[in-house]
CSV table of C-alpha atoms in Angstrom, one decimal:
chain,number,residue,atom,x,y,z
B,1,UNK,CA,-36.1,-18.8,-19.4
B,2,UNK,CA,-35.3,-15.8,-16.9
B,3,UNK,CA,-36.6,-13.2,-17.3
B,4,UNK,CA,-37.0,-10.2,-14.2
B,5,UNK,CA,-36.9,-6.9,-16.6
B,6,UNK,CA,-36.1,-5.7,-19.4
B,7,UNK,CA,-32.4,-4.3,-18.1
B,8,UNK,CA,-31.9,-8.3,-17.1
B,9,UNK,CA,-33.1,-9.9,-20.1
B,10,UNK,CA,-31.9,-13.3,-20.4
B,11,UNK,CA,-32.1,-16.9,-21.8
B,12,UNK,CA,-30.3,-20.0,-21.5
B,13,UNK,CA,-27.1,-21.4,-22.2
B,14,UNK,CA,-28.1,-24.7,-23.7
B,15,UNK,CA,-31.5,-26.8,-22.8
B,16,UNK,CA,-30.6,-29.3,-19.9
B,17,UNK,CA,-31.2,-33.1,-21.5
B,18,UNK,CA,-34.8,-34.3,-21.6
B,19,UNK,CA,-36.1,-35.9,-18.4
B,20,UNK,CA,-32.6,-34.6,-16.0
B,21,UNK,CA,-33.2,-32.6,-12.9
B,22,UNK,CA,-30.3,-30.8,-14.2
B,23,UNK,CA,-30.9,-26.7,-14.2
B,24,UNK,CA,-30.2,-24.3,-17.3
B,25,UNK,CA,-27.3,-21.9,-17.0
B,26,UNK,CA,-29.1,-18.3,-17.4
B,27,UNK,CA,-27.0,-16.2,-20.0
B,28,UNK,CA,-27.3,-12.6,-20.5
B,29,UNK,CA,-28.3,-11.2,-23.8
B,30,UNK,CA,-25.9,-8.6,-23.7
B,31,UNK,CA,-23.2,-8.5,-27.0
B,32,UNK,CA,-20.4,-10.9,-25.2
B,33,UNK,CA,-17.4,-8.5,-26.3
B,34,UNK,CA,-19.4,-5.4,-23.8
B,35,UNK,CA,-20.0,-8.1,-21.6
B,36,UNK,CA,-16.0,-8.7,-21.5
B,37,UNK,CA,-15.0,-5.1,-21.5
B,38,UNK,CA,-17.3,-4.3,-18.2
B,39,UNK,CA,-15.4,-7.1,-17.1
B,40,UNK,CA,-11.7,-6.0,-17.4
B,41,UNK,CA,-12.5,-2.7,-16.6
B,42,UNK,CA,-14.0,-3.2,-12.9
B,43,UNK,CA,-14.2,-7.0,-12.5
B,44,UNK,CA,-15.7,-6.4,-8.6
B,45,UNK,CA,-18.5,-4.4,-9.9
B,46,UNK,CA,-19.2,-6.5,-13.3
B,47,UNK,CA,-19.1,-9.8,-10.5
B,48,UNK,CA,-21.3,-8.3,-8.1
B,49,UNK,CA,-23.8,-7.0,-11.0
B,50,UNK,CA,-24.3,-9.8,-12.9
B,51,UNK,CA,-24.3,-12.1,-9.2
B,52,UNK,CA,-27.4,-9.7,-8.6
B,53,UNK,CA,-29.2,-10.3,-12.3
B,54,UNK,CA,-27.9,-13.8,-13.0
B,55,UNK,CA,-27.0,-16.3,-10.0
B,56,UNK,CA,-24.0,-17.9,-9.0
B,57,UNK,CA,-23.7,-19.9,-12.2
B,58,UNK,CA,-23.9,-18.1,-15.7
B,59,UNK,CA,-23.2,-17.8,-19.6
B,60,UNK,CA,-21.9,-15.5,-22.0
B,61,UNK,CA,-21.1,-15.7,-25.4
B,62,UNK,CA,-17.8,-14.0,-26.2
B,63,UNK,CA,-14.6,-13.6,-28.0
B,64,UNK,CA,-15.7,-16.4,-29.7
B,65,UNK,CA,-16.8,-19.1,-27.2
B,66,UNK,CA,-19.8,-19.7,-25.1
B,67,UNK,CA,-18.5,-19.5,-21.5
B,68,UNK,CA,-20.1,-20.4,-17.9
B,69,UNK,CA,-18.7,-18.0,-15.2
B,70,UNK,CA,-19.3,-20.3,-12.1
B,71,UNK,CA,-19.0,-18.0,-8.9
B,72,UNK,CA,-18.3,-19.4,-5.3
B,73,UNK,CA,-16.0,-21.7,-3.5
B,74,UNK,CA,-18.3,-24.4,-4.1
B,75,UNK,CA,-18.7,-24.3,-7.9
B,76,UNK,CA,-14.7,-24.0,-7.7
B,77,UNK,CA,-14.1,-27.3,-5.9
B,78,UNK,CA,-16.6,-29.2,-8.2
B,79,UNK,CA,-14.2,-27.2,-11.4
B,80,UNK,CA,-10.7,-27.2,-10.1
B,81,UNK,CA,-10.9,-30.8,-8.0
B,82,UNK,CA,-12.5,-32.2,-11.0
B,83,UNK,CA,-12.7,-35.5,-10.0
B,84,UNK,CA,-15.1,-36.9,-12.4
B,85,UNK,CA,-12.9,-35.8,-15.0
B,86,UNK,CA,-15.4,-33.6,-16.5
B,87,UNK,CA,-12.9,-30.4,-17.4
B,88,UNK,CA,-9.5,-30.3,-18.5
B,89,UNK,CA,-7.3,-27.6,-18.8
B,90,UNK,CA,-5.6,-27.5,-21.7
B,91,UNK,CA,-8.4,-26.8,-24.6
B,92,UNK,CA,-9.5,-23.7,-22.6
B,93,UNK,CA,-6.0,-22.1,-22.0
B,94,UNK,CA,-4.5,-22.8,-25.2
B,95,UNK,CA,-8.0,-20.8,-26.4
B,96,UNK,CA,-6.3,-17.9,-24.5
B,97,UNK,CA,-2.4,-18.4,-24.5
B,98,UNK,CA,-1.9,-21.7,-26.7
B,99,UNK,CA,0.1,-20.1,-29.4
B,100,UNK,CA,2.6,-18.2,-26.9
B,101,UNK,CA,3.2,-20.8,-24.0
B,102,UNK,CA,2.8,-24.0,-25.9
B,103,UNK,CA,2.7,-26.8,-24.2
B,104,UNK,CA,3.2,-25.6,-20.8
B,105,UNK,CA,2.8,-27.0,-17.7
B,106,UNK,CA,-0.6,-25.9,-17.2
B,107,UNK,CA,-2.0,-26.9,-20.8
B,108,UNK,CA,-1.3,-30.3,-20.3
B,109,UNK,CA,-4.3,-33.0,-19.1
B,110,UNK,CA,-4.6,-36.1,-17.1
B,111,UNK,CA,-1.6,-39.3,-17.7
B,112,UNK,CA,0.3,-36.7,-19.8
B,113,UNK,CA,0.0,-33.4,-16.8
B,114,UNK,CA,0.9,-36.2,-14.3
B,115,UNK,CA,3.7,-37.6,-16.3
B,116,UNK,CA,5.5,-34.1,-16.9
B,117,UNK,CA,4.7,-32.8,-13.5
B,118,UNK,CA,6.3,-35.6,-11.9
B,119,UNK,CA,9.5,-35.0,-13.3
B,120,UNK,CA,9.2,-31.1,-13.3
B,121,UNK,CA,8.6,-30.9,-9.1
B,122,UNK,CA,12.3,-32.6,-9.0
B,123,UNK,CA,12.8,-28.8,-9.5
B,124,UNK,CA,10.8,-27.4,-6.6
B,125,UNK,CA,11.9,-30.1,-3.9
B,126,UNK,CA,13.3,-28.3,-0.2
B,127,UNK,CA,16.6,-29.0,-1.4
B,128,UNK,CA,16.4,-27.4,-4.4
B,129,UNK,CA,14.7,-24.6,-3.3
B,130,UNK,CA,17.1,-24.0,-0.7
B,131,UNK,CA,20.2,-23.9,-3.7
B,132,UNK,CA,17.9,-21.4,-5.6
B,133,UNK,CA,17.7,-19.5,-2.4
B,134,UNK,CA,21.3,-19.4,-2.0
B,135,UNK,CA,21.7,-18.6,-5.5
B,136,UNK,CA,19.5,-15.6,-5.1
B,137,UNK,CA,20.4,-14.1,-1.8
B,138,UNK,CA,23.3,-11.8,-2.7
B,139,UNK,CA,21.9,-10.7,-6.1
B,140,UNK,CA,18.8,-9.7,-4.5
B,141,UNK,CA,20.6,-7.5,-1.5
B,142,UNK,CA,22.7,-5.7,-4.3
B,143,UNK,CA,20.0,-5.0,-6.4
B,144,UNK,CA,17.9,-3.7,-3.7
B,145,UNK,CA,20.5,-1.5,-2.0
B,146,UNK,CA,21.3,0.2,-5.3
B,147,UNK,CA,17.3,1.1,-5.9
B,148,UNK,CA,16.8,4.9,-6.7
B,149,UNK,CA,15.1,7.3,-4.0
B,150,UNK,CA,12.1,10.1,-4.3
B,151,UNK,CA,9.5,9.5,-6.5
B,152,UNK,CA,10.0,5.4,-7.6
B,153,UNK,CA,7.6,3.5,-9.7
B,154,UNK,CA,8.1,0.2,-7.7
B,155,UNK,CA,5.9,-1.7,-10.2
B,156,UNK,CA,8.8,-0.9,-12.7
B,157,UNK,CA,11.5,-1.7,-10.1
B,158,UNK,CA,10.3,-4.8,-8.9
B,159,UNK,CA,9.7,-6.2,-12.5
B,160,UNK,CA,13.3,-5.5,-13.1
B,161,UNK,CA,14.6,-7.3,-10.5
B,162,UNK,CA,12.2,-10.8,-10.8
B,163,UNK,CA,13.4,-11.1,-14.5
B,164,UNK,CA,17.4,-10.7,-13.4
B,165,UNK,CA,16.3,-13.2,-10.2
B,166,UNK,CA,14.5,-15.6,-13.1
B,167,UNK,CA,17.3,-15.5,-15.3
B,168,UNK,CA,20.2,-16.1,-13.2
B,169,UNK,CA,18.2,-18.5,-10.8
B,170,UNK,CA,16.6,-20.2,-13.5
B,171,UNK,CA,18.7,-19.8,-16.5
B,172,UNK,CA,21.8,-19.5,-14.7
B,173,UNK,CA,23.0,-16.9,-16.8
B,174,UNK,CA,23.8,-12.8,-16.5
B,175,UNK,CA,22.6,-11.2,-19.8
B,176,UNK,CA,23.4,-7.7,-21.0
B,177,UNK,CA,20.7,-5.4,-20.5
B,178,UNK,CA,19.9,-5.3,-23.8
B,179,UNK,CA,19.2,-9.0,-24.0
B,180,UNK,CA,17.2,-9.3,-20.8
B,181,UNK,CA,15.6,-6.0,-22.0
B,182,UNK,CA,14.4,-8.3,-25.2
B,183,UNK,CA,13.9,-11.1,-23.6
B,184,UNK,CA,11.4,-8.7,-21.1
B,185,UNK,CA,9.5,-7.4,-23.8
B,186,UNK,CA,9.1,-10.9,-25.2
B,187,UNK,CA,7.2,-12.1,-22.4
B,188,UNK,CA,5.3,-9.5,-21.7
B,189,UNK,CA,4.1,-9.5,-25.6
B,190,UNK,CA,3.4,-13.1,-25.4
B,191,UNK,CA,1.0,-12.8,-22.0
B,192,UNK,CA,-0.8,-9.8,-23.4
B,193,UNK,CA,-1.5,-11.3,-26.5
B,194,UNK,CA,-3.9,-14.1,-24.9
B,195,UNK,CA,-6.6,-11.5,-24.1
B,196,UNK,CA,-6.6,-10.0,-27.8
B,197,UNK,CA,-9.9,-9.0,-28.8
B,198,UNK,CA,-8.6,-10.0,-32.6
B,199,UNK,CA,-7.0,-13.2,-32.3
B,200,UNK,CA,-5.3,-13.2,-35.5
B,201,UNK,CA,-1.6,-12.1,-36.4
B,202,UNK,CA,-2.7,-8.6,-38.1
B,203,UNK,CA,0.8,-6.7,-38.2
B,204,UNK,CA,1.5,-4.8,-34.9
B,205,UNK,CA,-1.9,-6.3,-33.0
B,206,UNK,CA,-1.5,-8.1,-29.9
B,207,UNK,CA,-1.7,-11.5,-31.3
B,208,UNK,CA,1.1,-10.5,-34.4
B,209,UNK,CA,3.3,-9.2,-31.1
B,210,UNK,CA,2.8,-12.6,-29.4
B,211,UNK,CA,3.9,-14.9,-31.8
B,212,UNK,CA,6.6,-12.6,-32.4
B,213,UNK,CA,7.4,-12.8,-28.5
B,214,UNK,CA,7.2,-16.3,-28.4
B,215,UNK,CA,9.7,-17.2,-31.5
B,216,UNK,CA,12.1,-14.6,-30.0
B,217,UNK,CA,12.1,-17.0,-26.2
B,218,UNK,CA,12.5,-20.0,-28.2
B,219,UNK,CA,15.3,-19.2,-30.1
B,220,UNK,CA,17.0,-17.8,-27.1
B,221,UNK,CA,16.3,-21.1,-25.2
B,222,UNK,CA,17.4,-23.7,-28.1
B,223,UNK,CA,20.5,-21.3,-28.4
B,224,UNK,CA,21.9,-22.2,-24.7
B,225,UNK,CA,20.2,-25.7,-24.2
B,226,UNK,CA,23.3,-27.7,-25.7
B,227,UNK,CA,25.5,-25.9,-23.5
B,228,UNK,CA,23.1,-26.9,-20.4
B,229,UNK,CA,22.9,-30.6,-21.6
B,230,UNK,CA,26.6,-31.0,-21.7
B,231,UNK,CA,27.6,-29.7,-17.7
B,232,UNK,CA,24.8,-29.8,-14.8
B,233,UNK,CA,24.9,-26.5,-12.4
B,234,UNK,CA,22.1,-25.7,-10.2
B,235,UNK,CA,19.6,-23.8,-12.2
B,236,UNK,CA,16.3,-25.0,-13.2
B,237,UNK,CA,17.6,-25.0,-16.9
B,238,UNK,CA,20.1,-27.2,-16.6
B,239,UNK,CA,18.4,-29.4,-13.8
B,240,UNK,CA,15.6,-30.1,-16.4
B,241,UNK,CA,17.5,-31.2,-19.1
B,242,UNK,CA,18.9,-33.7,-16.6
B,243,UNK,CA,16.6,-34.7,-14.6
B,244,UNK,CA,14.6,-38.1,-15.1
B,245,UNK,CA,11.6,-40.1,-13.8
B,246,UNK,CA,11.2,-43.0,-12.4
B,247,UNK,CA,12.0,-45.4,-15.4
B,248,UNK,CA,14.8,-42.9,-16.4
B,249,UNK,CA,12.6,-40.8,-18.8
B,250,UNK,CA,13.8,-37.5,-19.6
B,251,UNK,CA,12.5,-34.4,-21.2
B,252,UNK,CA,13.3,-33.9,-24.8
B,253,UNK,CA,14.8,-30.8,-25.9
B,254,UNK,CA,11.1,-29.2,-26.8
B,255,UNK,CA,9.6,-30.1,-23.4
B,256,UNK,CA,12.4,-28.6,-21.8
B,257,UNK,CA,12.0,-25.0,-23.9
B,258,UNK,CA,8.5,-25.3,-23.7
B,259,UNK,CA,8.3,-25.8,-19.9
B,260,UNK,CA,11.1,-23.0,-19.1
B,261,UNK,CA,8.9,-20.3,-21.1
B,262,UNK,CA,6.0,-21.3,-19.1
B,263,UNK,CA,7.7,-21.5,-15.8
B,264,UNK,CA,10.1,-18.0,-16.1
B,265,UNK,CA,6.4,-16.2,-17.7
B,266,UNK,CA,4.8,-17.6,-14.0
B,267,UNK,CA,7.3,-16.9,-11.9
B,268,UNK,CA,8.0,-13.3,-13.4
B,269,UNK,CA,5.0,-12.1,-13.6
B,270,UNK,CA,2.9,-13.6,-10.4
B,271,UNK,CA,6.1,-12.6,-8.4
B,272,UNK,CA,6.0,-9.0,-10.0
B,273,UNK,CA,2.3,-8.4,-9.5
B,274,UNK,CA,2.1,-9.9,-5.6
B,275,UNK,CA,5.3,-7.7,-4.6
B,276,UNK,CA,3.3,-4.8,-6.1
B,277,UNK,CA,0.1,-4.9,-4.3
B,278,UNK,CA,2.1,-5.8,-0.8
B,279,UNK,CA,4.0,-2.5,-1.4
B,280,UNK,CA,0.9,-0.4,-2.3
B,281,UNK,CA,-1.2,-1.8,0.9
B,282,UNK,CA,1.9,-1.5,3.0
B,283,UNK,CA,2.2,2.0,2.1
B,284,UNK,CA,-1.7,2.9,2.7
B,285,UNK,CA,-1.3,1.1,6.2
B,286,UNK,CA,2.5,1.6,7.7
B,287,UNK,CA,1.4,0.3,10.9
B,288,UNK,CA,1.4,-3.0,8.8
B,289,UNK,CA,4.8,-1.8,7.1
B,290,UNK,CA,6.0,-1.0,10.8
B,291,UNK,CA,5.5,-4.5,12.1
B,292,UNK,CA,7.0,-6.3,9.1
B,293,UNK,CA,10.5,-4.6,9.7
B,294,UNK,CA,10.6,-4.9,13.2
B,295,UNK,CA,10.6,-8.8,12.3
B,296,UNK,CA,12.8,-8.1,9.5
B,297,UNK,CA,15.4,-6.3,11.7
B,298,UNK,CA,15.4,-8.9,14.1
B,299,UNK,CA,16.9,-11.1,11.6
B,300,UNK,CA,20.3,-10.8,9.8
B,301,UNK,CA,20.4,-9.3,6.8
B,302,UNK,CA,20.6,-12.7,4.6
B,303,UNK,CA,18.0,-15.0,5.3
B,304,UNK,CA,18.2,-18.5,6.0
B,305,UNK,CA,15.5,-21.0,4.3
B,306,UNK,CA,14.5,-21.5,7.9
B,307,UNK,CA,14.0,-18.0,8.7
B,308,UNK,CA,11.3,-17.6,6.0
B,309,UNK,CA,8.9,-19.0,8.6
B,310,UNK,CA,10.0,-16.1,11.1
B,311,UNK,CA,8.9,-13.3,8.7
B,312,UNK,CA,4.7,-13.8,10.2
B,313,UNK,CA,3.7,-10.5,9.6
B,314,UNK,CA,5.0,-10.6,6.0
B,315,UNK,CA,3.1,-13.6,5.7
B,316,UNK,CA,0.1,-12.1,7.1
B,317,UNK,CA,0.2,-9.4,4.2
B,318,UNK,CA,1.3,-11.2,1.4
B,319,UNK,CA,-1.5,-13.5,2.0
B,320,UNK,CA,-4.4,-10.4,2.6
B,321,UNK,CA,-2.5,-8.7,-1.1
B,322,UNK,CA,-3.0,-12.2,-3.0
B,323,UNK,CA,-6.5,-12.4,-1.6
B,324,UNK,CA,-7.5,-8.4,-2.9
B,325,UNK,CA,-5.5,-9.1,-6.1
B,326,UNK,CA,-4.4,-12.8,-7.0
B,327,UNK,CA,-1.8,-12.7,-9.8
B,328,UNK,CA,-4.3,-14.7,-12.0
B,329,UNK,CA,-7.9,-13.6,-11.7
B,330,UNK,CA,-9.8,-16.5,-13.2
B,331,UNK,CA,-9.2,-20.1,-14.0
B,332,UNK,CA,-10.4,-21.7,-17.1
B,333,UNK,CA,-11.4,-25.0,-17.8
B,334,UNK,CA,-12.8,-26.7,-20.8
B,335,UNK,CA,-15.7,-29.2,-20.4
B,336,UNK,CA,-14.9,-32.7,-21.9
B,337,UNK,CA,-18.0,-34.2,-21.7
B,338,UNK,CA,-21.5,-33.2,-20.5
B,339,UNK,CA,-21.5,-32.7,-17.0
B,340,UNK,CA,-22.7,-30.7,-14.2
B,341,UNK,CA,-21.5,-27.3,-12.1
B,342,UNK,CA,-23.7,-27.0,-8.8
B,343,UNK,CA,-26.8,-28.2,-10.8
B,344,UNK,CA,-26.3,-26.4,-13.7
B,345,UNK,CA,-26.4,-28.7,-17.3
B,346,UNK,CA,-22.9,-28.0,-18.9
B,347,UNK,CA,-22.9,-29.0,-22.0
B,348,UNK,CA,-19.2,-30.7,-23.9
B,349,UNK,CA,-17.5,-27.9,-25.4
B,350,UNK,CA,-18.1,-24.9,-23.1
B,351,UNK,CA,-15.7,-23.3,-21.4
B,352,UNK,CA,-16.1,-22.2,-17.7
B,353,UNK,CA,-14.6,-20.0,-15.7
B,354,UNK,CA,-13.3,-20.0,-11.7
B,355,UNK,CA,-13.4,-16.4,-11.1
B,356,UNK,CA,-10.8,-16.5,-8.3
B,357,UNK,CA,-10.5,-12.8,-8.1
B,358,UNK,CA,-14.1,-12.0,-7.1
B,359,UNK,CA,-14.5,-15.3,-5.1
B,360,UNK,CA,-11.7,-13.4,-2.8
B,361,UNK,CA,-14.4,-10.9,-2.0
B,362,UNK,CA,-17.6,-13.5,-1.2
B,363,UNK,CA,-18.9,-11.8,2.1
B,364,UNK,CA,-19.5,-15.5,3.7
B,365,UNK,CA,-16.5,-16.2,3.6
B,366,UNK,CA,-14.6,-12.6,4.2
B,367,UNK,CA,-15.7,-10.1,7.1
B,368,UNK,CA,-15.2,-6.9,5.1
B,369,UNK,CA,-13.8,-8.3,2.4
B,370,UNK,CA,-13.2,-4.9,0.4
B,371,UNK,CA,-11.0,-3.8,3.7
B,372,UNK,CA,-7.4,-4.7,4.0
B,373,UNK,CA,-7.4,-6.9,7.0
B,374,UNK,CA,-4.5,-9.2,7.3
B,375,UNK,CA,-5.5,-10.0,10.6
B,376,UNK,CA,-8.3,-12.4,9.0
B,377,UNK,CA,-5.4,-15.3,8.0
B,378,UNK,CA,-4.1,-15.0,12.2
B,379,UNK,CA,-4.6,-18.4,13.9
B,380,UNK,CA,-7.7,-17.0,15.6
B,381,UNK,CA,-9.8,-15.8,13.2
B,382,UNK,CA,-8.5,-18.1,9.6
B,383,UNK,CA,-11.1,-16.9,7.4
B,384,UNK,CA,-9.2,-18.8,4.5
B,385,UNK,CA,-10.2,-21.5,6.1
B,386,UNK,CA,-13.9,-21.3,5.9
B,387,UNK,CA,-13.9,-23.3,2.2
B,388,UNK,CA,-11.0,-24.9,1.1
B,389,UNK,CA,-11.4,-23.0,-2.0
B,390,UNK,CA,-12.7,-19.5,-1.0
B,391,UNK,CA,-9.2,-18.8,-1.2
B,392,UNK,CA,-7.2,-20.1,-4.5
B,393,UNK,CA,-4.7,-17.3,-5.6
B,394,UNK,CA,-2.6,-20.6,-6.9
B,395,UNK,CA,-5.2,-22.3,-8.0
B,396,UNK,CA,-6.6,-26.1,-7.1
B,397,UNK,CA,-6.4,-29.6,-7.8
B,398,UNK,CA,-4.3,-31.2,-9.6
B,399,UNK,CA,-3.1,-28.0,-11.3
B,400,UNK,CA,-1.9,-25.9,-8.6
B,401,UNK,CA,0.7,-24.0,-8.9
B,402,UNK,CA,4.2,-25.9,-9.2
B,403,UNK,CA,6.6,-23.0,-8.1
B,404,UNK,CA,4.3,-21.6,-5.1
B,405,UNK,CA,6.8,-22.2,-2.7
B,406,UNK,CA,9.6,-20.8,-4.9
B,407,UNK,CA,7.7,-17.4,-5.2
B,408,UNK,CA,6.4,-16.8,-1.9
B,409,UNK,CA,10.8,-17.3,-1.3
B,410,UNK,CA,11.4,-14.9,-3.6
B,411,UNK,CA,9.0,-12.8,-2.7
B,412,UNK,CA,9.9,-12.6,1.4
B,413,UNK,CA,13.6,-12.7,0.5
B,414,UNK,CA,12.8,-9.6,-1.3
B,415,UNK,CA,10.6,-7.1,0.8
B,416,UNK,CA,12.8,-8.6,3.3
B,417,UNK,CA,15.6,-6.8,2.3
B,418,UNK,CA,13.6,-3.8,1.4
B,419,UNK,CA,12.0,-2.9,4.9
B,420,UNK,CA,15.3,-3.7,6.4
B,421,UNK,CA,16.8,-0.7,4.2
B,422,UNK,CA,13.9,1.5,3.2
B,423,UNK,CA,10.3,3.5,4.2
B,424,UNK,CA,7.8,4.1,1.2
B,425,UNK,CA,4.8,6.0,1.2
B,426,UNK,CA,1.8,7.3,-1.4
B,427,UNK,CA,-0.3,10.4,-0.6
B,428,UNK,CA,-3.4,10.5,1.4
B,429,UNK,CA,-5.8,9.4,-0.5
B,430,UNK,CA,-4.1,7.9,-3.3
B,431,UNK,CA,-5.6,4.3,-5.0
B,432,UNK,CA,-4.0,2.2,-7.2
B,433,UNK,CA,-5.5,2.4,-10.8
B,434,UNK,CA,-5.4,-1.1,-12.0
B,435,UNK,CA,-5.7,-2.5,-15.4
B,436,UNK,CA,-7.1,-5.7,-15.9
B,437,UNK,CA,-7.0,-6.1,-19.5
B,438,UNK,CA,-4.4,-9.1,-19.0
B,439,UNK,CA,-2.8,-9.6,-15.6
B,440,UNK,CA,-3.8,-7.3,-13.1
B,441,UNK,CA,-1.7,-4.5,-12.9
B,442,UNK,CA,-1.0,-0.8,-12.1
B,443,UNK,CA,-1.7,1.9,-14.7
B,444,UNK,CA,0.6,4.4,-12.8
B,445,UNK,CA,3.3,1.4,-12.1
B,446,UNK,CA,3.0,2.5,-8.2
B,447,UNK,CA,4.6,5.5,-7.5
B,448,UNK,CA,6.0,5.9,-4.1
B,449,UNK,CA,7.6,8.1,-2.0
B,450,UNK,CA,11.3,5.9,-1.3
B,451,UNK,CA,13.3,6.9,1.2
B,452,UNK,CA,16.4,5.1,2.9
B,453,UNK,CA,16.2,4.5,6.7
């Protein structure tokens, strides 16, 4: 028991086995739903307070499910390498998004995750990227040199453009606007339905929305997949209904819907949010928006998949923006079996939790880590370096992130194009309101000052 107050009264988790060394997870008394709303509403303070009252390692009881937030790069390496096999992904987020991205990449475990991974990296080889990249390149230059002026809600803008660069990179297709427009709402339905407080389909909840949302994406992708099976072109559609393993295995028609709705969710969304919070920091430090379009200007206009690597300074910032705001704050993982998180008895059936998004901010790791510093990721200083995990905005282990490489293309090629054509500003003194009730994004949608050079 732990016990330092009444303001910190706690108890424990689950008793560790009789006779183990094994320590007993402290868990706050709190109600778990408060617990969860001080969490989405300032995750930084709600880590930092509960660090203070509870330790690196502790549980909460909420939404349903006893849960062991497990703080540090340390506890994240034992979780996210998991190499006794002790957590698997699926159980814990199907719990969250199960219904909407069924059978996704991520919610897949072990021979079966290795199996459809396999065959789905065909997708993100250097060749292929380098097709999607040609693919992308004019689309991307039009649609940025058509963006409004004055007073533009970039969050808004750069959505826009990630869906048209998902669909016609990875669908192959150009939609009218008010099919993409459906096809936008879908997904969003579908992700903010996993952090529904009622997790059942009550008419015009969340959870109602995202089943909606996630019949509306499968009928549009079993209404085009005969037409992708019958001619290959380069898009990821079509490459994964032909595409085969080793022994000549090839997806069925349901692994091939189930793993596009995953994959265009990821890569819209992640792309979205990072593009966001690289605009917003560039703004509140130009010197940093300065030296990212002198590099860009020293380049031509369209990029080559070899000039990605020129674009340092861009590199610099996107990585600083993923490490203040990571696309996905947390990772969960369900435990299989009894086992163990830096000494801590984890009993089978919990879920735990990699809280990426505060692990960004662990002051042994991070000089300042509430200052934008991009300096910290220079070949002098590499403070990601510190922990192989104190910095994870794609996650770890067997499970990271299949289209990193794809988005941090997409996401260069982009800004690219935007500091060679515009400057963007925000008022003194303005910070980003965020909401972090799903994915981490703006209230406001970033309003900024555009301008055209």
């Amino acid at each position: 028991m732990v016990s330092t107050g009444t303001a910190a009264k706690s108890t424990v988790f689950a008793a560790a086995p009789a006779g183990s060394d094994l320590l007993e997870v402290p868990c706050a008394q709190r109600n778990g739903v408060l617990e969860m709303m001080a969490m989405r509403r300032d995750p930084f303070a709600f880590g930092d307070e509960r660090l203070a009252r509870l330790g690196q390692v502790s549980g909460l009881n909420a939404l349903g499910v006893k849960m062991v937030i497990a703080a540090g790069p340390r506890a994240a390496d034992e979780i996210l390498m998991n190499r006794d096999k002790a957590f698997a992904n699926g159980p814990a987020w199907s719990y969250f998004i199960g219904p909407f991205f069924n059978r996704g990449i991520m919610l897949l475990d072990f021979d079966e995750h290795r199996h459809h991974r396999h065959i789905l990296q065909q997708a993100f080889t250097p060749s292929a990227l380098k097709g999607y990249m040609q693919e992308m390149q004019p689309m991307i230059a039009e649609r940025v040199a058509d963006l409004p002026t004055g007073n533009v809600k970039m969050f808004e803008q750069f959505k826009s453009l990630t869906l048209d660069v998902a669909l016609e990179v990875f669908l192959g297709l150009e939609l009218p606007k008010d099919q993409a427009d459906k096809i936008n709402k879908a997904f969003i339905d579908t992700v903010r339905a996993g952090v529904a407080y009622v997790r059942k389909p009550v008419p015009g909840g969340r959870w109602w929305k995202g089943l909606r949302g996630r019949r509306v994406l499968e009928e549009f992708f079993y209404d085009n997949i005969a037409a992708k099976r019958a001619r290959e072109t380069p898009d990821l559609f079509s490459v994964l209904c032909h595409v085969e393993g080793d022994e000549g295995e090839r997806f069925t028609d349901a692994d091939v819907v189930n793993h596009m709705i995953f994959v265009l969710m990821a890569a819209h969304d992640t792309s979205t949010i990072t593009m966001t919070q690289m605009a917003y920091r560039m703004a509140k430090s130009p010197e940093w928006q300065r030296r990212a379009r002198e590099q860009s200007l020293e380049l031509n206009p369209e990029l080559g998949y070899d000039d990605l690597g020129k674009l340092s300074v861009l590199d610099l910032v996107l990585k600083e923006s993923l490490r203040m705001c990571p696309p996905v704050p947390a990772q969960p993982r369900m435990a299989v079996k009894d086992t163990s998180v830096q000494g801590f008895f984890v009993p089978k059936g919990s879920m735990v939790t990699v809280p990426q998004m505060t692990n960004h901010r662990d002051p042994e790791f991070f000089t300042n880590p509430d200052m934008f510093d991009p300096e910290r990721f220079n070949a002098e200083r590499k403070e990601d370096k510190g922990h192989r995990m104190a910095w994870t905005p794609f996650g770890g282990g067997v499970h990271k992130c299949i289209g990193l490489y794809f988005g941090q293309m997409e996401i260069k090629t982009i800004l690219h194009h935007l500091l060679r054509n515009y400057e963007w500003s925000v008022p003194e003194g303005y910070q980003i309101p965020m909401d972090y009730s799903a994915l981490p994004v703006p209230k406001d949608k970033l309003p900024v000052d555009l301008r055209r050079r």
